[in-house]
Amino acid sequence: EHVSRQTGVVFVRNGDAYDAARAAAHLRMKLERAGDRVRSVDQFIDEVAGRSWLSGRPYLVRTPDGREQPASHWLRAEL
């Protein structure tokens, strides 16, 4: 829910940029597919929201000031 409400934040997945609404929808889909394998916030960040299952590449977050950081770092800071 928090991800979907972000303004000016771009989520980068496998080199392609997505707005907050599309990023949140993708993370919800991944969480549904993960099922009961994800039992904590840390597991969600590490196994669902931090990297691509297909390529293994980390997801990135680009903030309004243009800085990029791993999505896992951004999510933990937001907590």
PDB file of C-alpha atoms in Angstrom:
ATOM      1  CA  GLU A   1       0.000   0.000   0.000  1.00  0.00           C
ATOM      2  CA  HIS A   2       2.817   2.391   0.886  1.00  0.00           C
ATOM      3  CA  VAL A   3       4.513   1.897  -2.473  1.00  0.00           C
ATOM      4  CA  SER A   4       1.354   2.729  -4.413  1.00  0.00           C
ATOM      5  CA  ARG A   5       1.046   6.126  -2.692  1.00  0.00           C
ATOM      6  CA  GLN A   6       4.493   7.409  -3.633  1.00  0.00           C
ATOM      7  CA  THR A   7       4.652  10.556  -5.750  1.00  0.00           C
ATOM      8  CA  GLY A   8       7.650  11.264  -7.941  1.00  0.00           C
ATOM      9  CA  VAL A   9       9.326   7.968  -7.117  1.00  0.00           C
ATOM     10  CA  VAL A  10      10.232   5.706 -10.028  1.00  0.00           C
ATOM     11  CA  PHE A  11      10.749   1.981  -9.609  1.00  0.00           C
ATOM     12  CA  VAL A  12      13.237   0.364 -11.972  1.00  0.00           C
ATOM     13  CA  ARG A  13      12.800  -3.313 -12.753  1.00  0.00           C
ATOM     14  CA  ASN A  14      15.193  -5.029 -15.163  1.00  0.00           C
ATOM     15  CA  GLY A  15      16.114  -1.673 -16.690  1.00  0.00           C
ATOM     16  CA  ASP A  16      12.531  -0.476 -17.245  1.00  0.00           C
ATOM     17  CA  ALA A  17      10.988   2.344 -15.205  1.00  0.00           C
ATOM     18  CA  TYR A  18       7.528   2.077 -13.616  1.00  0.00           C
ATOM     19  CA  ASP A  19       5.392   4.468 -11.633  1.00  0.00           C
ATOM     20  CA  ALA A  20       4.372   3.648  -8.079  1.00  0.00           C
ATOM     21  CA  ALA A  21       0.971   2.186  -9.003  1.00  0.00           C
ATOM     22  CA  ARG A  22       2.447  -0.299 -11.491  1.00  0.00           C
ATOM     23  CA  ALA A  23       5.279  -1.198  -9.141  1.00  0.00           C
ATOM     24  CA  ALA A  24       2.834  -1.888  -6.313  1.00  0.00           C
ATOM     25  CA  ALA A  25       0.664  -4.052  -8.577  1.00  0.00           C
ATOM     26  CA  HIS A  26       3.730  -6.071  -9.595  1.00  0.00           C
ATOM     27  CA  LEU A  27       4.788  -6.571  -5.977  1.00  0.00           C
ATOM     28  CA  ARG A  28       1.270  -7.674  -5.008  1.00  0.00           C
ATOM     29  CA  MET A  29       1.291 -10.237  -7.818  1.00  0.00           C
ATOM     30  CA  LYS A  30       4.685 -11.561  -6.704  1.00  0.00           C
ATOM     31  CA  LEU A  31       3.537 -11.757  -3.095  1.00  0.00           C
ATOM     32  CA  GLU A  32       0.446 -13.743  -4.105  1.00  0.00           C
ATOM     33  CA  ARG A  33       2.622 -16.155  -6.076  1.00  0.00           C
ATOM     34  CA  ALA A  34       5.063 -16.524  -3.183  1.00  0.00           C
ATOM     35  CA  GLY A  35       2.220 -17.656  -0.952  1.00  0.00           C
ATOM     36  CA  ASP A  36       3.143 -18.825   2.515  1.00  0.00           C
ATOM     37  CA  ARG A  37       6.865 -18.833   1.727  1.00  0.00           C
ATOM     38  CA  VAL A  38       6.871 -15.171   2.815  1.00  0.00           C
ATOM     39  CA  ARG A  39       6.197 -14.889   6.527  1.00  0.00           C
ATOM     40  CA  SER A  40       7.872 -11.635   7.530  1.00  0.00           C
ATOM     41  CA  VAL A  41       8.571  -8.130   6.302  1.00  0.00           C
ATOM     42  CA  ASP A  42      12.241  -9.013   5.876  1.00  0.00           C
ATOM     43  CA  GLN A  43      11.349 -12.005   3.711  1.00  0.00           C
ATOM     44  CA  PHE A  44       9.041  -9.814   1.649  1.00  0.00           C
ATOM     45  CA  ILE A  45      11.779  -7.258   1.048  1.00  0.00           C
ATOM     46  CA  ASP A  46      14.523  -9.815   0.402  1.00  0.00           C
ATOM     47  CA  GLU A  47      12.581 -12.348  -1.648  1.00  0.00           C
ATOM     48  CA  VAL A  48       9.794 -10.378  -3.338  1.00  0.00           C
ATOM     49  CA  ALA A  49      10.445  -6.647  -3.447  1.00  0.00           C
ATOM     50  CA  GLY A  50      14.221  -6.562  -3.662  1.00  0.00           C
ATOM     51  CA  ARG A  51      15.022  -8.351  -6.897  1.00  0.00           C
ATOM     52  CA  SER A  52      13.690  -9.953 -10.026  1.00  0.00           C
ATOM     53  CA  TRP A  53      12.918 -13.644  -9.832  1.00  0.00           C
ATOM     54  CA  LEU A  54      13.665 -14.010 -13.541  1.00  0.00           C
ATOM     55  CA  SER A  55      16.940 -12.124 -13.926  1.00  0.00           C
ATOM     56  CA  GLY A  56      18.104 -11.952 -10.309  1.00  0.00           C
ATOM     57  CA  ARG A  57      18.841  -8.251 -10.805  1.00  0.00           C
ATOM     58  CA  PRO A  58      18.026  -5.951  -7.907  1.00  0.00           C
ATOM     59  CA  TYR A  59      15.090  -3.593  -8.236  1.00  0.00           C
ATOM     60  CA  LEU A  60      15.996   0.072  -7.923  1.00  0.00           C
ATOM     61  CA  VAL A  61      14.164   3.132  -6.679  1.00  0.00           C
ATOM     62  CA  ARG A  62      14.811   6.541  -8.241  1.00  0.00           C
ATOM     63  CA  THR A  63      13.793   9.361  -5.919  1.00  0.00           C
ATOM     64  CA  PRO A  64      12.604  12.789  -7.111  1.00  0.00           C
ATOM     65  CA  ASP A  65      16.134  14.192  -6.725  1.00  0.00           C
ATOM     66  CA  GLY A  66      17.392  11.633  -9.285  1.00  0.00           C
ATOM     67  CA  ARG A  67      19.277   9.381  -6.885  1.00  0.00           C
ATOM     68  CA  GLU A  68      18.958   5.626  -7.348  1.00  0.00           C
ATOM     69  CA  GLN A  69      19.262   3.029  -4.649  1.00  0.00           C
ATOM     70  CA  PRO A  70      18.372  -0.622  -4.269  1.00  0.00           C
ATOM     71  CA  ALA A  71      14.663  -1.025  -3.575  1.00  0.00           C
ATOM     72  CA  SER A  72      15.496  -3.145  -0.534  1.00  0.00           C
ATOM     73  CA  HIS A  73      17.402  -0.220   1.046  1.00  0.00           C
ATOM     74  CA  TRP A  74      14.617   2.240   0.224  1.00  0.00           C
ATOM     75  CA  LEU A  75      11.915  -0.043   1.635  1.00  0.00           C
ATOM     76  CA  ARG A  76      13.808  -0.615   4.872  1.00  0.00           C
ATOM     77  CA  ALA A  77      14.344   3.146   5.268  1.00  0.00           C
ATOM     78  CA  GLU A  78      10.624   3.708   4.691  1.00  0.00           C
ATOM     79  CA  LEU A  79       9.772   1.270   7.481  1.00  0.00           C
TER      80      LEU A  79
END
